[in-house]
Structures are given as structure tokens and as C-alpha cells.
Amino acid sequence: MSEEYNKLILNKILEEYQAGNKKDSYIKLETYIKENKNDYAALYNFGYMAEQINDIGKAINCYEIVRKKEKHNWRSRFNLYLIYFHKQYYEKSLKILNEVLEIKENFQPALRDKAHIYFHLNKLDLALKFIEQSLLLNMKDYIAWNIQGIIFFKLKKIYEAKESFEKAISLNNLYFPSFNNIGNCFRELNKRDEALNNYQKSASLNPYFIEAINNIGSLLIEIGEFNKGIDELEKALALDSKNSFKNSQINLNLAIGYFFSGDIL
């Protein structure tokens, strides 16, 4: 088959996928790449489709092949970095994100996300450097303002953190993590009513956001509303059955709640 004919077939499959015929187009594309192993555009799109159906192993394999074969394909690298970041493979994700920036210098989302990686690596000076670079390129990026806020918060610069979260909320008042994060600022400033209000806003925007629910529960226990706090923590625990790290935090808060309520298990 000619290259032009293959391109027509690939475009037709992708059009079917975009039109909503996802299952059949996924199967067709899998067959196509078996017959056209060097069509890296097809392989990239198959990796994307695999990622959408949560077949993460297959997605990684596709993106890695494209990454090795196409030195200038930044999209495969960016998608791959995101997968590794969510798996908390921060060093590996940083290496791949740096490859993106070698291809697309000063790519603002990559600079923003590089700051986020450095935050998780506890390299806060570098995190602050890159988030500032990112914001110079796009002052309307509410995610970047939120990341700047968590960096300031970790540096114990609570007022600066609060200002960053306020900016993020002013740009997008539906972005639930910023309400939770500004709640943490109010809690540090001993403004518990404001903290609780913002935790509740966060949880109302996303009823599955475990961190906000956990914070509501622990703060209610802190102010003596033991039974209400325990109810919230039980809710968080039910949502977080597979996350052992957060699970341990929730269980610790529950233990405190049961102790002070006098209902020790």
C-alpha cells in the first residue's frame, strides 16, 4: 500500500474515533499498526486511545517507541511525562519533561509542570524559579498560580501562598484544589471558620475530592464537632479504599476523633 493510501486509512480511523465510534476505531487502529509498524503518527494516536481507556501499560509502550524513533515528537513525550508524574515517578518524569523543553523551548505548560515536579522533589528554590518563569509567559494560568501557592505554603510563606490561591480562584472559581489550599492557609492563620468554608466549597465542587473531605473532618474534630468530623472522615475513607498513604492519614484523624468523642474502638 502507498504512503498516501495509508494516510487516508489512518485519517478515516481517527475521524471515526472523534465521531464517537471509539471501540471499533481502537480495534481498527490496533490492526493498522500491526501492519504498519513504522507509522509513528498512528502509534502515537493508538497510545492516546489506550490511555483514554486506562490501558496505561500499552500507552506507555507506544509513547516510548515514538519517543525513541522521533526526536522531535514533543507530544508523545508530554503525554508520557504526565503518566509517569501521576505514578509519582518524579525523576523519570522530569527527564522526559526536559526533553519536551529541548524541543519546545519556553513551552509554558512544561515550565509550570517542571516547577510542580521540583515541588514534589522538595527542591523548592528550583520550583519557585520555574513557576515564576511560567507565570511571566501566562499570567492567566490558574493552575500555575495554584502551584505557586503550594510552593509558598511549603516554604511557610502563608500570606504569599494565600495571595496566589486568591489569584487562582479569581481566574477560575470552579478549580476545587485552590479552595482546599486556601483553606489550609486560613487554618494556619487560625481562621477556622474561613478554613472550613473553603474546604466545604472545594468538596461541593468535587464530592470525590478526598483531601478536602479529610480536611473538613479533621477540622470539625479540632473544633469539637466530633461526630460530624467522624462522619466526614468515614466518607473519605470509603472513597479512598485503594490509597494506603492517604488512608493512613484519614485513619489517624479518625482515631483522634474517636478518642476525644469517648467512642474508642
Short mmCIF file of C-alpha atoms in Angstrom, two decimals:
data_model
loop_
_atom_site.label_atom_id
_atom_site.label_comp_id
_atom_site.label_asym_id
_atom_site.label_seq_id
_atom_site.Cartn_x
_atom_site.Cartn_y
_atom_site.Cartn_z
CA MET A 1 0.00 0.00 0.00
CA SER A 2 1.22 3.51 -0.77
CA GLU A 3 2.03 6.00 1.95
CA GLU A 4 -0.76 8.25 0.69
CA TYR A 5 -3.30 5.41 0.88
CA ASN A 6 -2.18 4.55 4.42
CA LYS A 7 -2.61 8.16 5.41
CA LEU A 8 -6.18 8.13 4.12
CA ILE A 9 -6.94 4.97 6.12
CA LEU A 10 -5.41 6.43 9.28
CA ASN A 11 -7.33 9.71 8.91
CA LYS A 12 -10.57 7.79 8.42
CA ILE A 13 -9.96 5.77 11.60
CA LEU A 14 -9.19 8.92 13.57
CA GLU A 15 -12.30 10.65 12.21
CA GLU A 16 -14.40 7.68 13.35
CA TYR A 17 -12.82 7.92 16.80
CA GLN A 18 -13.56 11.65 17.04
CA ALA A 19 -17.14 10.98 15.92
CA GLY A 20 -17.61 8.72 18.96
CA ASN A 21 -17.08 5.28 17.45
CA LYS A 22 -14.24 4.70 19.89
CA LYS A 23 -14.30 0.92 20.38
CA ASP A 24 -14.34 -0.01 16.69
CA SER A 25 -11.78 2.63 15.73
CA TYR A 26 -9.48 1.43 18.52
CA ILE A 27 -9.64 -2.13 17.15
CA LYS A 28 -9.09 -0.89 13.60
CA LEU A 29 -6.09 1.19 14.61
CA GLU A 30 -4.56 -1.74 16.50
CA THR A 31 -4.84 -3.84 13.34
CA TYR A 32 -3.44 -0.99 11.27
CA ILE A 33 -0.29 -0.53 13.36
CA LYS A 34 0.43 -4.27 13.28
CA GLU A 35 0.66 -3.92 9.52
CA ASN A 36 2.40 -0.52 9.60
CA LYS A 37 4.85 -0.68 12.47
CA ASN A 38 6.83 2.33 11.27
CA ASP A 39 3.83 4.65 11.14
CA TYR A 40 4.67 6.57 14.29
CA ALA A 41 1.77 9.00 13.91
CA ALA A 42 -0.56 6.01 14.09
CA LEU A 43 1.36 4.57 17.02
CA TYR A 44 1.13 7.87 18.90
CA ASN A 45 -2.63 8.02 18.34
CA PHE A 46 -3.01 4.40 19.42
CA GLY A 47 -1.12 5.23 22.62
CA TYR A 48 -3.50 8.13 23.20
CA MET A 49 -6.52 5.87 22.69
CA ALA A 50 -5.04 3.26 25.03
CA GLU A 51 -4.52 5.95 27.66
CA GLN A 52 -8.16 7.05 27.34
CA ILE A 53 -9.40 3.53 28.14
CA ASN A 54 -6.89 3.30 31.01
CA ASP A 55 -4.66 0.71 29.35
CA ILE A 56 -1.68 2.58 30.74
CA GLY A 57 0.91 -0.12 30.05
CA LYS A 58 0.06 -0.16 26.35
CA ALA A 59 0.03 3.64 26.23
CA ILE A 60 3.50 3.83 27.80
CA ASN A 61 4.84 1.28 25.33
CA CYS A 62 3.53 3.26 22.35
CA TYR A 63 4.78 6.62 23.63
CA GLU A 64 8.20 5.17 24.45
CA ILE A 65 8.61 3.76 20.93
CA VAL A 66 7.64 7.09 19.38
CA ARG A 67 9.96 8.89 21.81
CA LYS A 68 12.92 6.74 20.69
CA LYS A 69 12.14 6.89 16.98
CA GLU A 70 11.06 10.53 16.60
CA LYS A 71 13.43 13.00 18.22
CA HIS A 72 11.14 15.97 17.66
CA ASN A 73 7.83 14.47 18.74
CA TRP A 74 7.16 16.51 21.87
CA ARG A 75 3.52 15.41 22.25
CA SER A 76 4.43 11.77 22.91
CA ARG A 77 6.95 12.94 25.48
CA PHE A 78 4.49 15.30 27.17
CA ASN A 79 1.83 12.58 27.44
CA LEU A 80 4.43 10.13 28.72
CA TYR A 81 5.68 12.59 31.32
CA LEU A 82 2.12 13.02 32.62
CA ILE A 83 1.69 9.28 33.06
CA TYR A 84 4.95 8.97 35.00
CA PHE A 85 4.09 12.06 37.06
CA HIS A 86 0.75 10.59 38.13
CA LYS A 87 2.57 7.39 39.05
CA GLN A 88 4.83 9.60 41.22
CA TYR A 89 7.94 8.69 39.22
CA TYR A 90 9.19 12.24 39.60
CA GLU A 91 12.80 11.82 38.49
CA LYS A 92 11.76 9.93 35.36
CA SER A 93 9.02 12.43 34.55
CA LEU A 94 11.49 15.31 34.99
CA LYS A 95 13.90 13.75 32.50
CA ILE A 96 11.16 13.42 29.87
CA LEU A 97 9.80 16.91 30.53
CA ASN A 98 13.30 18.29 29.95
CA GLU A 99 13.24 16.57 26.55
CA VAL A 100 9.99 18.42 25.79
CA LEU A 101 11.66 21.72 26.65
CA GLU A 102 14.63 20.89 24.42
CA ILE A 103 12.16 20.55 21.53
CA LYS A 104 9.83 23.40 22.56
CA GLU A 105 11.91 25.95 24.43
CA ASN A 106 9.91 28.08 26.90
CA PHE A 107 6.79 25.92 26.46
CA GLN A 108 4.76 27.41 29.28
CA PRO A 109 2.83 24.32 30.44
CA ALA A 110 6.09 22.37 30.61
CA LEU A 111 7.80 25.09 32.67
CA ARG A 112 4.78 25.12 35.00
CA ASP A 113 4.83 21.36 35.37
CA LYS A 114 8.60 21.32 35.88
CA ALA A 115 8.01 23.56 38.89
CA HIS A 116 5.40 21.08 40.13
CA ILE A 117 7.87 18.19 39.85
CA TYR A 118 10.53 20.13 41.77
CA PHE A 119 7.90 20.82 44.43
CA HIS A 120 7.37 17.09 44.88
CA LEU A 121 11.13 16.52 44.91
CA ASN A 122 11.30 19.14 47.70
CA LYS A 123 13.60 21.35 45.62
CA LEU A 124 11.62 24.45 46.43
CA ASP A 125 14.07 27.09 45.17
CA LEU A 126 14.03 25.48 41.73
CA ALA A 127 10.26 25.04 41.92
CA LEU A 128 9.84 28.76 42.62
CA LYS A 129 12.23 29.69 39.81
CA PHE A 130 10.34 27.75 37.17
CA ILE A 131 6.85 28.71 38.31
CA GLU A 132 7.86 32.38 38.09
CA GLN A 133 9.17 31.79 34.55
CA SER A 134 5.90 30.09 33.68
CA LEU A 135 3.76 32.92 35.04
CA LEU A 136 5.75 35.52 33.12
CA LEU A 137 4.63 33.71 29.96
CA ASN A 138 0.99 33.29 31.03
CA MET A 139 -0.38 35.30 33.92
CA LYS A 140 -3.85 33.81 33.40
CA ASP A 141 -2.83 30.22 34.11
CA TYR A 142 -4.77 29.47 37.30
CA ILE A 143 -3.03 26.10 37.69
CA ALA A 144 0.33 27.89 37.73
CA TRP A 145 -0.92 30.31 40.42
CA ASN A 146 -2.12 27.32 42.44
CA ILE A 147 1.29 25.64 42.12
CA GLN A 148 3.00 28.85 43.19
CA GLY A 149 0.69 28.87 46.20
CA ILE A 150 1.59 25.34 47.33
CA ILE A 151 5.29 26.18 46.94
CA PHE A 152 4.91 29.28 49.12
CA PHE A 153 2.87 27.28 51.61
CA LYS A 154 5.58 24.66 51.91
CA LEU A 155 8.10 27.48 52.39
CA LYS A 156 5.91 28.68 55.30
CA LYS A 157 5.13 31.90 53.42
CA ILE A 158 1.45 31.72 54.27
CA TYR A 159 0.37 35.20 53.20
CA GLU A 160 2.14 34.87 49.84
CA ALA A 161 0.52 31.45 49.40
CA LYS A 162 -2.91 32.87 50.22
CA GLU A 163 -2.46 35.62 47.61
CA SER A 164 -1.51 33.06 44.97
CA PHE A 165 -4.57 30.92 45.72
CA GLU A 166 -6.80 34.01 45.65
CA LYS A 167 -5.42 34.81 42.19
CA ALA A 168 -6.07 31.24 41.03
CA ILE A 169 -9.67 31.41 42.30
CA SER A 170 -10.24 34.79 40.65
CA LEU A 171 -9.23 33.23 37.32
CA ASN A 172 -11.26 30.03 37.79
CA ASN A 173 -13.73 29.75 40.64
CA LEU A 174 -14.50 26.14 39.73
CA TYR A 175 -10.96 24.87 40.31
CA PHE A 176 -11.56 22.97 43.53
CA PRO A 177 -7.94 22.37 44.67
CA SER A 178 -7.38 26.11 45.18
CA PHE A 179 -10.29 26.35 47.63
CA ASN A 180 -8.85 23.46 49.63
CA ASN A 181 -5.39 25.02 49.56
CA ILE A 182 -6.54 28.46 50.64
CA GLY A 183 -8.45 26.68 53.41
CA ASN A 184 -5.10 25.37 54.61
CA CYS A 185 -3.81 28.94 54.70
CA PHE A 186 -6.74 30.11 56.81
CA ARG A 187 -6.20 27.14 59.11
CA GLU A 188 -2.56 28.10 59.59
CA LEU A 189 -3.70 31.65 60.37
CA ASN A 190 -6.11 30.22 62.98
CA LYS A 191 -9.15 31.39 61.00
CA ARG A 192 -11.09 28.17 61.31
CA ASP A 193 -14.45 29.38 60.01
CA GLU A 194 -12.86 30.62 56.79
CA ALA A 195 -10.87 27.40 56.52
CA LEU A 196 -13.96 25.22 56.93
CA ASN A 197 -15.92 27.33 54.46
CA ASN A 198 -13.26 26.88 51.78
CA TYR A 199 -12.85 23.16 52.43
CA GLN A 200 -16.59 22.80 52.01
CA LYS A 201 -16.53 24.81 48.76
CA SER A 202 -13.82 22.50 47.46
CA ALA A 203 -15.79 19.38 48.37
CA SER A 204 -19.00 20.77 46.92
CA LEU A 205 -17.23 21.40 43.59
CA ASN A 206 -15.84 17.85 43.65
CA PRO A 207 -17.63 15.47 46.05
CA TYR A 208 -14.91 12.87 45.37
CA PHE A 209 -12.01 15.13 46.39
CA ILE A 210 -10.77 13.13 49.35
CA GLU A 211 -8.25 15.69 50.57
CA ALA A 212 -10.93 18.32 51.13
CA ILE A 213 -13.27 15.85 52.85
CA ASN A 214 -10.43 14.70 55.10
CA ASN A 215 -9.66 18.33 55.96
CA ILE A 216 -13.32 19.02 56.77
CA GLY A 217 -13.38 16.01 59.09
CA SER A 218 -10.14 16.78 60.87
CA LEU A 219 -11.07 20.46 61.33
CA LEU A 220 -14.50 19.58 62.71
CA ILE A 221 -12.81 17.33 65.26
CA GLU A 222 -10.36 20.12 66.03
CA ILE A 223 -13.22 22.50 66.90
CA GLY A 224 -15.05 19.88 68.97
CA GLU A 225 -17.64 18.71 66.43
CA PHE A 226 -16.54 15.11 66.92
CA ASN A 227 -19.47 13.18 65.48
CA LYS A 228 -19.72 15.39 62.39
CA GLY A 229 -15.98 15.11 61.89
CA ILE A 230 -16.08 11.31 62.20
CA ASP A 231 -18.89 11.15 59.63
CA GLU A 232 -16.82 13.15 57.14
CA LEU A 233 -13.74 11.00 57.73
CA GLU A 234 -15.74 7.82 57.28
CA LYS A 235 -16.92 9.23 53.97
CA ALA A 236 -13.32 9.99 52.96
CA LEU A 237 -12.19 6.51 54.00
CA ALA A 238 -14.90 4.87 51.87
CA LEU A 239 -13.75 6.89 48.84
CA ASP A 240 -10.07 6.20 49.48
CA SER A 241 -10.05 2.43 49.90
CA LYS A 242 -7.14 1.91 47.48
CA ASN A 243 -4.83 4.72 48.57
CA SER A 244 -2.90 3.43 51.55
CA PHE A 245 -0.93 6.64 52.14
CA LYS A 246 -3.94 8.93 52.43
CA ASN A 247 -5.82 6.09 54.07
CA SER A 248 -3.34 6.19 56.94
CA GLN A 249 -3.86 9.95 57.32
CA ILE A 250 -7.62 9.51 57.43
CA ASN A 251 -7.36 6.66 59.94
CA LEU A 252 -5.13 8.78 62.16
CA ASN A 253 -7.69 11.60 62.14
CA LEU A 254 -10.45 9.07 62.83
CA ALA A 255 -8.53 7.69 65.80
CA ILE A 256 -8.22 11.21 67.22
CA GLY A 257 -11.94 11.77 66.68
CA TYR A 258 -12.92 8.53 68.39
CA PHE A 259 -10.56 9.27 71.28
CA PHE A 260 -11.96 12.70 72.01
CA SER A 261 -15.56 11.61 71.47
CA GLY A 262 -15.04 8.86 74.01
CA ASP A 263 -16.05 6.25 71.45
CA ILE A 264 -12.79 4.29 71.36
CA LEU A 265 -12.92 1.14 69.23
#
